[in-house]
XYZ file of C-alpha atoms in Angstrom:
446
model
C 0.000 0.000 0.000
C 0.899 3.406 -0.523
C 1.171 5.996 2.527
C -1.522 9.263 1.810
C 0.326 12.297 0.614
C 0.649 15.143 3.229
C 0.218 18.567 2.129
C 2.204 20.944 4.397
C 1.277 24.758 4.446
C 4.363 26.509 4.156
C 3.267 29.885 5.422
C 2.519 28.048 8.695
C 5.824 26.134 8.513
C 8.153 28.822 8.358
C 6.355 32.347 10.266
C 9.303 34.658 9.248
C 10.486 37.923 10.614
C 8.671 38.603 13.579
C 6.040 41.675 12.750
C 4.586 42.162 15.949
C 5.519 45.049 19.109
C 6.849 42.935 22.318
C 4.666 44.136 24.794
C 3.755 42.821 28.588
C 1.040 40.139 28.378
C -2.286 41.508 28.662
C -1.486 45.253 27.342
C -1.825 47.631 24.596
C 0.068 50.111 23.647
C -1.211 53.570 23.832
C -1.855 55.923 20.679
C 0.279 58.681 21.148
C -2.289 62.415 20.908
C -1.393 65.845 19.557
C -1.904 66.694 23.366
C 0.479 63.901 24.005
C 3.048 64.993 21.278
C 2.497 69.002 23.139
C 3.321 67.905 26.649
C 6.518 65.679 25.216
C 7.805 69.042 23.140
C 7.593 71.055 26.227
C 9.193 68.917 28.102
C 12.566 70.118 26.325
C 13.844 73.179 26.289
C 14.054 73.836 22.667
C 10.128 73.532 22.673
C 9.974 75.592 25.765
C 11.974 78.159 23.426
C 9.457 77.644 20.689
C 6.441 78.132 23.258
C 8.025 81.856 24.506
C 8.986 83.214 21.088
C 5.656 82.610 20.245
C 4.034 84.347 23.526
C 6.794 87.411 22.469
C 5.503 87.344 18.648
C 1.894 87.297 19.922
C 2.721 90.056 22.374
C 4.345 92.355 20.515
C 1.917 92.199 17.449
C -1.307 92.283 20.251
C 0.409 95.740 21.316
C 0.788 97.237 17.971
C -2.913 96.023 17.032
C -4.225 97.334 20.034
C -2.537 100.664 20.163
C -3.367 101.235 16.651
C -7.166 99.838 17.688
C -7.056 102.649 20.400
C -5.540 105.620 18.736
C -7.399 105.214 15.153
C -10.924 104.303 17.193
C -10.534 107.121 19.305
C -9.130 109.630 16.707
C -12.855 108.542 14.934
C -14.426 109.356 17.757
C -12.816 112.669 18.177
C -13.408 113.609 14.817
C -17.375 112.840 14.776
C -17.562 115.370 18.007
C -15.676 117.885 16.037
C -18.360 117.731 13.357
C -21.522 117.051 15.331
C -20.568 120.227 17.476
C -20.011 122.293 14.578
C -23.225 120.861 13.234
C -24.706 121.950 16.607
C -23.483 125.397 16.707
C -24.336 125.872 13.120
C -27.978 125.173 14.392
C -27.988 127.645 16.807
C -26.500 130.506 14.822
C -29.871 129.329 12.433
C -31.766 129.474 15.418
C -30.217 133.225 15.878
C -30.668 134.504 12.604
C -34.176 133.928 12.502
C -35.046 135.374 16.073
C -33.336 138.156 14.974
C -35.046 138.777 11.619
C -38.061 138.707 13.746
C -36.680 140.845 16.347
C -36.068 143.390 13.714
C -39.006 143.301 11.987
C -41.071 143.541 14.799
C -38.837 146.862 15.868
C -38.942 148.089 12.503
C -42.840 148.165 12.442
C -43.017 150.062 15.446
C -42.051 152.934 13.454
C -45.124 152.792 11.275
C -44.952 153.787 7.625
C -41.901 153.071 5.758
C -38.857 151.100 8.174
C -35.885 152.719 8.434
C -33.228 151.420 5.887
C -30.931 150.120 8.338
C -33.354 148.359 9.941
C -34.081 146.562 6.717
C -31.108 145.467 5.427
C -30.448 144.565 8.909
C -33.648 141.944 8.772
C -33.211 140.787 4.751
C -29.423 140.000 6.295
C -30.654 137.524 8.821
C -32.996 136.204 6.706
C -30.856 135.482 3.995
C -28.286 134.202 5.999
C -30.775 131.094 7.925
C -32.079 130.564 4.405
C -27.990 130.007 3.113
C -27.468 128.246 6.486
C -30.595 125.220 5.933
C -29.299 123.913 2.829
C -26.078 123.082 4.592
C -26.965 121.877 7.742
C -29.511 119.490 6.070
C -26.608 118.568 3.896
C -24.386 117.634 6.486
C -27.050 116.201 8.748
C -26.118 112.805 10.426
C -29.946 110.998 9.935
C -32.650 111.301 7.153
C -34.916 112.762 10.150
C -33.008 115.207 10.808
C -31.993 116.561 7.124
C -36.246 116.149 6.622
C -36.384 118.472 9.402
C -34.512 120.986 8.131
C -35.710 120.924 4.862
C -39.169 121.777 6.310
C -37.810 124.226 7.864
C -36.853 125.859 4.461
C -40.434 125.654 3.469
C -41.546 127.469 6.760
C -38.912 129.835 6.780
C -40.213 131.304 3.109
C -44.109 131.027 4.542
C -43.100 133.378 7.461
C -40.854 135.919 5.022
C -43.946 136.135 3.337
C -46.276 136.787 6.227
C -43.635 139.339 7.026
C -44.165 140.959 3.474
C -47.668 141.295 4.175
C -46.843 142.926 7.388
C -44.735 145.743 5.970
C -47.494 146.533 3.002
C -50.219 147.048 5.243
C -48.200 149.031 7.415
C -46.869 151.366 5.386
C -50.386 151.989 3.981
C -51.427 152.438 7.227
C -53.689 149.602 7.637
C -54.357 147.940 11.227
C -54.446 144.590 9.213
C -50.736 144.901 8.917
C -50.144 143.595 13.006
C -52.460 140.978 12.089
C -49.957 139.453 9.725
C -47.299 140.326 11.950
C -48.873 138.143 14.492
C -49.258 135.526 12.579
C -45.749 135.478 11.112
C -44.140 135.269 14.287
C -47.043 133.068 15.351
C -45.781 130.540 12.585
C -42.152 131.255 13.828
C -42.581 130.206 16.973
C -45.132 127.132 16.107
C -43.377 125.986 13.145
C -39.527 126.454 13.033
C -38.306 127.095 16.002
C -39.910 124.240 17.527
C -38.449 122.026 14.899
C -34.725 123.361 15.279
C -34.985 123.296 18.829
C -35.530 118.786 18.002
C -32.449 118.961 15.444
C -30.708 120.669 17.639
C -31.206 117.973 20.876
C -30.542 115.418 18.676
C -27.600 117.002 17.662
C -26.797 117.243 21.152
C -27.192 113.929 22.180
C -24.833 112.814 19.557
C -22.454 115.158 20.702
C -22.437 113.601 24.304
C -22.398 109.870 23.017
C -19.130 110.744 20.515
C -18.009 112.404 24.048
C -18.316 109.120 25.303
C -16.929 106.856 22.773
C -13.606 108.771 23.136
C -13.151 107.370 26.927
C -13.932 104.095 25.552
C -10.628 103.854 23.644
C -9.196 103.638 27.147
C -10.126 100.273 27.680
C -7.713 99.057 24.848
C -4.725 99.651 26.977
C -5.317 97.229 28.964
C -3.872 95.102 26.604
C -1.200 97.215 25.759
C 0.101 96.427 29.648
C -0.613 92.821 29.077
C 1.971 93.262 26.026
C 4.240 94.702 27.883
C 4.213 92.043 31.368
C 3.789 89.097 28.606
C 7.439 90.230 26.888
C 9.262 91.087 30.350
C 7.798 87.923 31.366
C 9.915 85.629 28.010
C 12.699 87.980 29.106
C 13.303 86.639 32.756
C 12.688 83.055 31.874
C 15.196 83.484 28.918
C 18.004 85.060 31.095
C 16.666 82.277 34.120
C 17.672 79.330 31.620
C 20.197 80.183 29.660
C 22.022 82.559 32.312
C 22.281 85.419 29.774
C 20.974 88.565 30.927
C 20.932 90.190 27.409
C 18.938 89.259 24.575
C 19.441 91.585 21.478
C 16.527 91.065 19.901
C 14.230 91.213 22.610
C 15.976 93.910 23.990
C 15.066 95.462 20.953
C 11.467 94.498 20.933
C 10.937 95.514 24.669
C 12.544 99.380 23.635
C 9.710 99.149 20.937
C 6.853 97.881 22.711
C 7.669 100.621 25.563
C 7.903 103.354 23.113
C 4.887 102.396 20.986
C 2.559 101.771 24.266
C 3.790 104.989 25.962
C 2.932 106.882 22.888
C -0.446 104.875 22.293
C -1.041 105.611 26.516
C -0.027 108.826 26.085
C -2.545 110.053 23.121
C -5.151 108.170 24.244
C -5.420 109.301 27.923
C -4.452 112.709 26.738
C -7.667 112.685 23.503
C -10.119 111.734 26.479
C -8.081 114.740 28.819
C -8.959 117.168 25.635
C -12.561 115.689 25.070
C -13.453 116.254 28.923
C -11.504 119.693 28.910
C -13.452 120.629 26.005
C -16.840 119.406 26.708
C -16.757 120.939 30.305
C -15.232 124.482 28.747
C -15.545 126.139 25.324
C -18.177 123.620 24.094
C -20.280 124.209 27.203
C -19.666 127.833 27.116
C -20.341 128.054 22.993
C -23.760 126.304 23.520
C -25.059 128.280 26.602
C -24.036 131.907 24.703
C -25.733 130.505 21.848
C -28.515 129.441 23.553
C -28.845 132.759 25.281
C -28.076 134.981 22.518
C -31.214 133.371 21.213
C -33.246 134.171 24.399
C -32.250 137.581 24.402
C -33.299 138.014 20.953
C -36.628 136.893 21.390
C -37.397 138.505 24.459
C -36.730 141.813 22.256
C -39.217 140.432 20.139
C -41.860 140.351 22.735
C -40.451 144.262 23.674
C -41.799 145.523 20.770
C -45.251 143.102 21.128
C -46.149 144.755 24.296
C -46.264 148.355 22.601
C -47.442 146.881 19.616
C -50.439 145.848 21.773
C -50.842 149.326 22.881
C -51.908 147.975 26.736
C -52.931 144.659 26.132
C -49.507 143.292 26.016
C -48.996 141.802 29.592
C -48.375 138.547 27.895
C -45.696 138.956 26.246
C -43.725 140.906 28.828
C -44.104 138.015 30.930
C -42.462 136.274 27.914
C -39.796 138.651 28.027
C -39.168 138.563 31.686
C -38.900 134.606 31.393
C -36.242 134.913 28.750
C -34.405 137.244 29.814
C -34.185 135.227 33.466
C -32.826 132.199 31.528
C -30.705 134.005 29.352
C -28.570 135.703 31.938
C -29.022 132.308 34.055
C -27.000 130.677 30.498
C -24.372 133.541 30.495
C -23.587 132.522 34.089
C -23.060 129.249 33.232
C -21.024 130.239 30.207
C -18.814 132.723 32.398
C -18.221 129.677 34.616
C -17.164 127.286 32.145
C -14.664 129.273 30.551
C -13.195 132.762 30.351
C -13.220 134.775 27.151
C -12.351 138.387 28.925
C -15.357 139.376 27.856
C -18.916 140.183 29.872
C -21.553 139.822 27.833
C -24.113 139.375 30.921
C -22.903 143.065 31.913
C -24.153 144.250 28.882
C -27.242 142.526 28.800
C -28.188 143.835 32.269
C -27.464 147.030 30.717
C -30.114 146.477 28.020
C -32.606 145.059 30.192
C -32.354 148.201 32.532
C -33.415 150.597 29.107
C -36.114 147.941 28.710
C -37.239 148.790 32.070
C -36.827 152.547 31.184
C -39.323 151.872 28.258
C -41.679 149.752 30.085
C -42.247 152.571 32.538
C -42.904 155.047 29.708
C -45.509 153.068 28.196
C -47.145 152.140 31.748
C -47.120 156.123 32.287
C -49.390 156.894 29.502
C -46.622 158.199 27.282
C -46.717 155.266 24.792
C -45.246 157.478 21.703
C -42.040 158.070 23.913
C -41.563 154.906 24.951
C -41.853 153.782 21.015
C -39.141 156.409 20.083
C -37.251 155.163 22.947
C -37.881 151.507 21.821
C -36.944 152.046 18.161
C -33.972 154.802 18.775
C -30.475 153.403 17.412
C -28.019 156.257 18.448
C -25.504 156.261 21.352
C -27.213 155.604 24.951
C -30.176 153.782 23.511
C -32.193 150.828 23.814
C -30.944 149.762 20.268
C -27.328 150.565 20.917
C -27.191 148.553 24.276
C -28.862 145.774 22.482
C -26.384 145.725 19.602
C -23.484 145.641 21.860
C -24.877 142.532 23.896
C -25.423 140.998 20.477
C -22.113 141.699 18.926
C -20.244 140.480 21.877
C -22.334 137.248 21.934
C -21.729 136.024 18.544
C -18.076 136.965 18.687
C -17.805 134.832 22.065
C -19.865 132.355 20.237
C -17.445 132.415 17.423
C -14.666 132.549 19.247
C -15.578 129.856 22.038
C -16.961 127.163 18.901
C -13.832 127.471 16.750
C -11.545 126.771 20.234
C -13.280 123.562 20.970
C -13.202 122.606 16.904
C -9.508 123.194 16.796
C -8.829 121.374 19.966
C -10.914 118.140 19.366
C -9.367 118.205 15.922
C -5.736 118.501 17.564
C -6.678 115.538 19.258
C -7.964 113.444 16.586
C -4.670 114.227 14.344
C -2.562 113.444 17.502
C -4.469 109.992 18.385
C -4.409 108.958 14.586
C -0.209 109.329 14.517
C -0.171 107.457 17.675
C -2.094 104.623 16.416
C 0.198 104.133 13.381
C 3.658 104.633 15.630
C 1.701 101.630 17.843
C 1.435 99.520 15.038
C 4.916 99.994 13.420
C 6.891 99.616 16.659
C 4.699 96.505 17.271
C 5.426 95.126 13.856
C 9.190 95.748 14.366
C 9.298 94.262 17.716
C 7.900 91.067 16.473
C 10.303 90.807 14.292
C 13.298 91.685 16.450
C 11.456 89.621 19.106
C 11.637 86.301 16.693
C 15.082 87.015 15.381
C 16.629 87.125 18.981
C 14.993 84.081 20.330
C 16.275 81.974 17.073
C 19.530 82.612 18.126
C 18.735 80.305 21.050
C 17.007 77.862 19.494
C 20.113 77.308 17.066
C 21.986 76.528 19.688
C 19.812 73.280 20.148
C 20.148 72.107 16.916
């Protein structure tokens, strides 16, 4: 018999090179994590000189981007103050004009007949100067509302001149109906436009005080600067800890750089919310109260020339006057307090109100064609001459007081806008330094 053939798997026979990991019996060998691989780099030195020249990078580019966040943001901030309180004084001064047109039209018709000339060209300069004055604010208006406002305005404005027109016909005819239109002119004045400034203007306002605010805000950006600043002293110690070297060029560099750039960022900043509170507290207080006075003042010389208009029935409106003449000089105060000019306007205001009293007792008396001529008389020593010289000095405060804050806040915003850019180069270039120097230690390692 023949033996069965055996068939012998060689595979089996002969198990080759050993492809397995020799490990204890009854384990498995952990997979190795990116955590894993982080903690084992850090555990040398040369990845502990990896880890600060990246906190140095990081800290020198977090100062430059927040310096240049601080200065430029602020430097914004200054700027829209700059324009929204030009936008509010430019308001006001429309406010002005048109309180005085009426002022001087309602003097002017005192005189009955034909107005003198210089009380004329006095009243078509006002007028012509709000209507020139609408078409820019509207234009430069921050808010559909607000440039909608003042376009109604416009509209109003030419209703009232021609209500005034009206006025000055009848009167110089003669005709009683003439204070009738007079009336309602400076009814529609008062009802209409005014009234709808007076909104522009708030709003205005309110801006103004929120841009105020924003500027502070920038503040809160150096914060970071600091933690720049601790970050890279903090690399610097550890460096000169482990490697015994107390000098590192390029960080020494970097640190001169970041000190530089956050002093100057510090520096412009605190200073831009110094000039904003300086400013706000001072000339821009003391522009807007003058303003707003002026404007009192004006109208309460209105309501003079009501009461003899009136001829005795004109208690009304001398209560109007009293009321804003009281706030008036209660502004000037304020404005005297806020900032000195070298000028007294409320002295000269006081001096007009005391011919007003003069008047009023001339009309009480009976003797209501003197107290016109008194009321209407422009030469030296008068009612009109002591009103003039209040005016005059107002709107060259005014003028005076608005373009000091303008300039100022625009100082500012030119000085925080440099500062944001020197913030940004000197943290650029202290990255840089800050990289090179700490590769000079890791090639060492290598």
């Amino acid at each position: 018999m023949t033996a069965p053939l055996t068939t012998t798997n060689p595979a089996a026979a002969d198990p080759g090179p050993s492809t397995t990991t020799s490990t204890t019996p009854g384990t498995t060998a952990a997979p190795v994590t990116p955590a894993g691989r982080l903690r084992a780099g850090l555990a040398t030195t040369p990845g502990r000189l990896a880890l600060a020249t990246t906190v140095a990078v990081v800290a020198c580019l977090l100062l430059g981007v927040t310096g240049f966040l601080a200065g430029n943001g602020q430097s914004a901030a200054l700027q829209d103050a700059q324009r929204d309180a030009a936008q509010l004084v430019g308001t006001q001064e429309l406010r002005n004009d048109l309180v005085s047109a009426d002022a001087t039209a309602t003097n002017a018709f005192l005189v009955g007949g034909l107005e003198p000339t210089e009380a004329r060209e006095r009243y078509e300069t006002s007028l012509s100067e709000a209507a020139e004055a609408v078409p820019s604010l509207a234009a430069t208006a921050r808010g559909a509302g607000e440039a909608a406002d003042l376009a109604a305005v416009a509209d109003s404005v030419q209703r009232y001149a021609g209500l005034v027109e009206s006025a000055r016909a009848n009167n110089r005819q003669g005709f009683p109906v003439g204070a009738a239109y007079l009336d309602q002119a400076s009814a529609a004045l008062r009802d209409e436009v005014l009234p709808t400034i007076d909104e522009v203007a708030v709003s205005t306002s309110q801006r103004v005080d929120a841009d105020m605010g924003s500027v502070s805000l920038a503040q809160a950006l150096l914060l970071f600067v600091l933690l720049s600043l601790v970050a890279l002293g903090a690399v610097q110690l550890w460096l000169a800890r482990r490697t015994h070297r107390v000098l590192n060029t390029g960080l020494a560099a970097a640190s001169v750089a970041l000190l530089v750039g956050g002093v100057v960022a510090a520096a412009a900043v605190l200073g831009g919310n110094g000039v904003a509170r300086s400013v706000a507290s001072g000339p821009y207080a003391a522009t807007v109260a003058t303003s707003e006075a002026l404007s009192l003042a004006t109208d309460a010389k209105s309501m003079e020339s009501f009461t003899l208009i009136k001829r005795g029935s004109g208690g009304d409106f001398e209560e109007s006057y009293q009321t804003s003449l009281a706030d008036a000089k209660a502004l000037l105060a304020e404005a005297a307090e806020a900032t000195d000019t070298g000028s007294d306007p409320l002295s000269l205001l006081n001096a007009w109100d005391e011919k007003h009293t003069e008047i009023r007792a001339l009309d009480d008396e009976g003797s209501w064609d003197d107290a016109v001529r008194a009321a209407t008389a422009t030469g030296d020593d008068t009612a009109g001459a002591a009103f003039t010289a209040f005016s005059d000095q107002a709107h060259a405060d005014v003028e005076a007081m608005s373009d000091d804050a303008v300039d100022r806040l625009g100082s500012a915003a030119t000085t925080a806008q440099v500062a944001a850019w020197i913030a940004l180069v000197l943290g650029v270039a202290g990255a840089v330094a800050a990289a090179a120097g700490m590769n000079v230690r890791l090639k060492e390692y290598r």
